[in-house]
Coordinates of C-alpha atoms and ligand atoms in Angstrom, one line a residue:
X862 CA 10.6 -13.1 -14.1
X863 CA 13.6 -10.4 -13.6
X864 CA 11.0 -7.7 -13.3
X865 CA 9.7 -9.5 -10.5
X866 CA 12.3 -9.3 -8.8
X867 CA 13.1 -5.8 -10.3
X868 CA 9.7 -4.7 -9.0
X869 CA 10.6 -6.7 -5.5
X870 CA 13.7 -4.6 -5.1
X871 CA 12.1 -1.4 -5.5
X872 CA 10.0 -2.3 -2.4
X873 CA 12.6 -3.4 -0.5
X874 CA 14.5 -0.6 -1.0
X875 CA 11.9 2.1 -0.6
X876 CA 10.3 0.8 2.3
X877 CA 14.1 0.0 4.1
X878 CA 15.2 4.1 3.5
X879 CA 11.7 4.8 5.0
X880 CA 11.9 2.0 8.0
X881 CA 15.8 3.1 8.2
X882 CA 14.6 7.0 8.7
X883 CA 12.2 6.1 11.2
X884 CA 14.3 4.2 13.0
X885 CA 16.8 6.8 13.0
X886 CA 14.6 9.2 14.8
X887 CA 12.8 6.3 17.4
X888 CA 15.3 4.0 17.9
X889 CA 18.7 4.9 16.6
X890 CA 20.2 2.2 18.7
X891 CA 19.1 -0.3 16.5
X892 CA 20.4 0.8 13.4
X893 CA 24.2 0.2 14.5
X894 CA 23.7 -3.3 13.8
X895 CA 25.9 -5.0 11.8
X896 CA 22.8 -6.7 9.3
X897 CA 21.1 -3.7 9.2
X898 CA 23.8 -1.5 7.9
X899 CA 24.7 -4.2 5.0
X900 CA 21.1 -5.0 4.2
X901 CA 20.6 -1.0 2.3
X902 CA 23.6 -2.0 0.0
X903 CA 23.0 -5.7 -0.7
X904 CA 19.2 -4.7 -1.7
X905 CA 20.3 -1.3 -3.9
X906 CA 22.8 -3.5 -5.6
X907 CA 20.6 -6.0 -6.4
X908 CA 18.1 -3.4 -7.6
X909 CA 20.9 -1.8 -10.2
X910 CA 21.7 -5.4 -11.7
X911 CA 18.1 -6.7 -12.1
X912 CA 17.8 -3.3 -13.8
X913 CA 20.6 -4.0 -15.7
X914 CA 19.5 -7.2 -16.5
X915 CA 16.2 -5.8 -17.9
X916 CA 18.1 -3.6 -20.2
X917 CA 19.8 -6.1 -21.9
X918 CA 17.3 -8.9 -21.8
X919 CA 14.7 -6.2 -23.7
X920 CA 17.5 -5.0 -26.5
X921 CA 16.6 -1.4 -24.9
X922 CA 20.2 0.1 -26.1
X923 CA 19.5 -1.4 -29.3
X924 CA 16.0 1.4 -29.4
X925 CA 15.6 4.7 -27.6
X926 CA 17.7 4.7 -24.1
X927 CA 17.2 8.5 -23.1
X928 CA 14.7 7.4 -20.1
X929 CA 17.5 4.3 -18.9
X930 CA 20.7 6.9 -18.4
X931 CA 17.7 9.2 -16.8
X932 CA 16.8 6.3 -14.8
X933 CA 20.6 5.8 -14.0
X934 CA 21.2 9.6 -13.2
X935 CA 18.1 10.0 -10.8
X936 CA 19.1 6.4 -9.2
X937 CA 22.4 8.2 -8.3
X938 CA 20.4 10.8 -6.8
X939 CA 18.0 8.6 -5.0
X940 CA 21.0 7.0 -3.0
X941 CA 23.3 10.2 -2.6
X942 CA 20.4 12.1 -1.0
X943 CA 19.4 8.6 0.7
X944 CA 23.1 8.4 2.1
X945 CA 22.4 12.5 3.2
X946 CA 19.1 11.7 4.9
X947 CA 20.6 9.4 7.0
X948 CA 23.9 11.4 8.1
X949 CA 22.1 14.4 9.0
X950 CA 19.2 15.6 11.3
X951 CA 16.7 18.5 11.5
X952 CA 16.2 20.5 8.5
X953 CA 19.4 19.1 5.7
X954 CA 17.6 15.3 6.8
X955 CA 14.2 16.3 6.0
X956 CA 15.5 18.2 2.6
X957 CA 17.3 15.5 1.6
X958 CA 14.6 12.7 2.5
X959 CA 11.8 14.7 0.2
X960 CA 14.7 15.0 -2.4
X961 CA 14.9 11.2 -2.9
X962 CA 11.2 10.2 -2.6
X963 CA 11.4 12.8 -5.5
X964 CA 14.1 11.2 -7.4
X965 CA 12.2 7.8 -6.7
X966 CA 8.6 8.9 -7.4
X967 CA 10.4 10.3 -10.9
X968 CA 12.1 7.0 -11.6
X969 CA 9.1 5.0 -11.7
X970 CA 7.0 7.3 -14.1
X971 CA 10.0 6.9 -16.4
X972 CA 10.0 3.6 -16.1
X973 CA 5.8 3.5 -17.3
X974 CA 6.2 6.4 -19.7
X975 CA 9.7 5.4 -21.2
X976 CA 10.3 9.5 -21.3
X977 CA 12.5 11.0 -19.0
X978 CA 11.1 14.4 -20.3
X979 CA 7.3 13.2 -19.2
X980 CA 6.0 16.8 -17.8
X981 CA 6.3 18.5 -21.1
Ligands
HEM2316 C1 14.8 3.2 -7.6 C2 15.1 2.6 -8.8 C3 14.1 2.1 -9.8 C4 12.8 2.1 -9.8 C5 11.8 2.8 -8.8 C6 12.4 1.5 -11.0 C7 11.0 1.3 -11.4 C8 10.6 0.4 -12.5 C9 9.3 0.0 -12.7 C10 8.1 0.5 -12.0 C11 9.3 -0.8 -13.8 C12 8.1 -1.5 -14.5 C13 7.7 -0.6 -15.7 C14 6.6 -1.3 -16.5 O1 6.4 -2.5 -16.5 O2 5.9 -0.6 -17.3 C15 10.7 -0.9 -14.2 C16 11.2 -1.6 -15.3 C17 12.4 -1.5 -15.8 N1 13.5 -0.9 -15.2 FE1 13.5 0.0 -13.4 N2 13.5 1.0 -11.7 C18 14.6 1.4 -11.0 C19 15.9 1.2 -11.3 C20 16.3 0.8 -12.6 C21 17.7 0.9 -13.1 C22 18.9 1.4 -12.3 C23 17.7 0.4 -14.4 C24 18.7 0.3 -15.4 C25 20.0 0.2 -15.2 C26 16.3 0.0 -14.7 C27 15.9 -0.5 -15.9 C28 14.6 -1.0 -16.1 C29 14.2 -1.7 -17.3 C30 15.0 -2.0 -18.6 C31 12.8 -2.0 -17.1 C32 11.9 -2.9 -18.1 C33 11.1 -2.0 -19.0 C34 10.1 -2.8 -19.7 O3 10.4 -3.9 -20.2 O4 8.9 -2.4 -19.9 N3 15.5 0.3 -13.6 N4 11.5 -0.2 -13.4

């Protein structure tokens, strides 16, 4: 059931940073509301705890935890470059935007694999 909503989060959160970019560059106007500028941080908190909540409910600290502090690490990523993305323009936006699809992309083959070292 958590993973559910674990899973749902992820969505959420993806597709707002993408919806949030493109509405940066179409309709910037928008984005000064009020719901729109809580929403990010309701949905990546939620995120963190159902995570949390998963680590705890599957006695993962109690086994190998390597790939949930790489989880954490690249997480912090994902929202610092997230939070870069969206206070820049032009060429730092774009970097920044392909850095955290990165991060995220990464995230979730750690979460399959349970290896944060995966490529090797
Ligand atoms: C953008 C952030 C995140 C993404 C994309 C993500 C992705 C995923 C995915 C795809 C799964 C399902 C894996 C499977 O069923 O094989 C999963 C499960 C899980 N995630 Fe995350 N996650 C994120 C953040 C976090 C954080 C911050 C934590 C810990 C603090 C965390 C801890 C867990 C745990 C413990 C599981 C359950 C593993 C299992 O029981 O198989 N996740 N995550």
């Amino acid at each position: 059931m958590i993973k559910i909503f674990h899973l749902t989060f992820i969505l959420l959160s993806i597709s707002s940073f993408v919806g949030r970019i493109i509405l940066s560059e179409t309709h910037p106007a928008i984005l000064k509301q009020k719901a729109l500028k809580i929403a990010p941080h309701v949905i990546d908190t939620l995120l963190l705890v159902s995570g949390i909540t998963l680590v705890f409910q599957g006695g993962w600290l109690a086994t190998e935890y390597g790939w949930i502090i790489a989880k954490i690490i690249a997480l912090l990523g994902y929202i610092g470059l997230g939070v870069v993305a969206m206070h820049n323009r032009g060429t730092v936006r774009w970097a920044a935007f392909v850095g955290a699809m990165a991060c995220f992309v990464y995230i979730g083959i750690v979460a399959v694999t349970k290896n944060a070292f995966f490529f090797f």
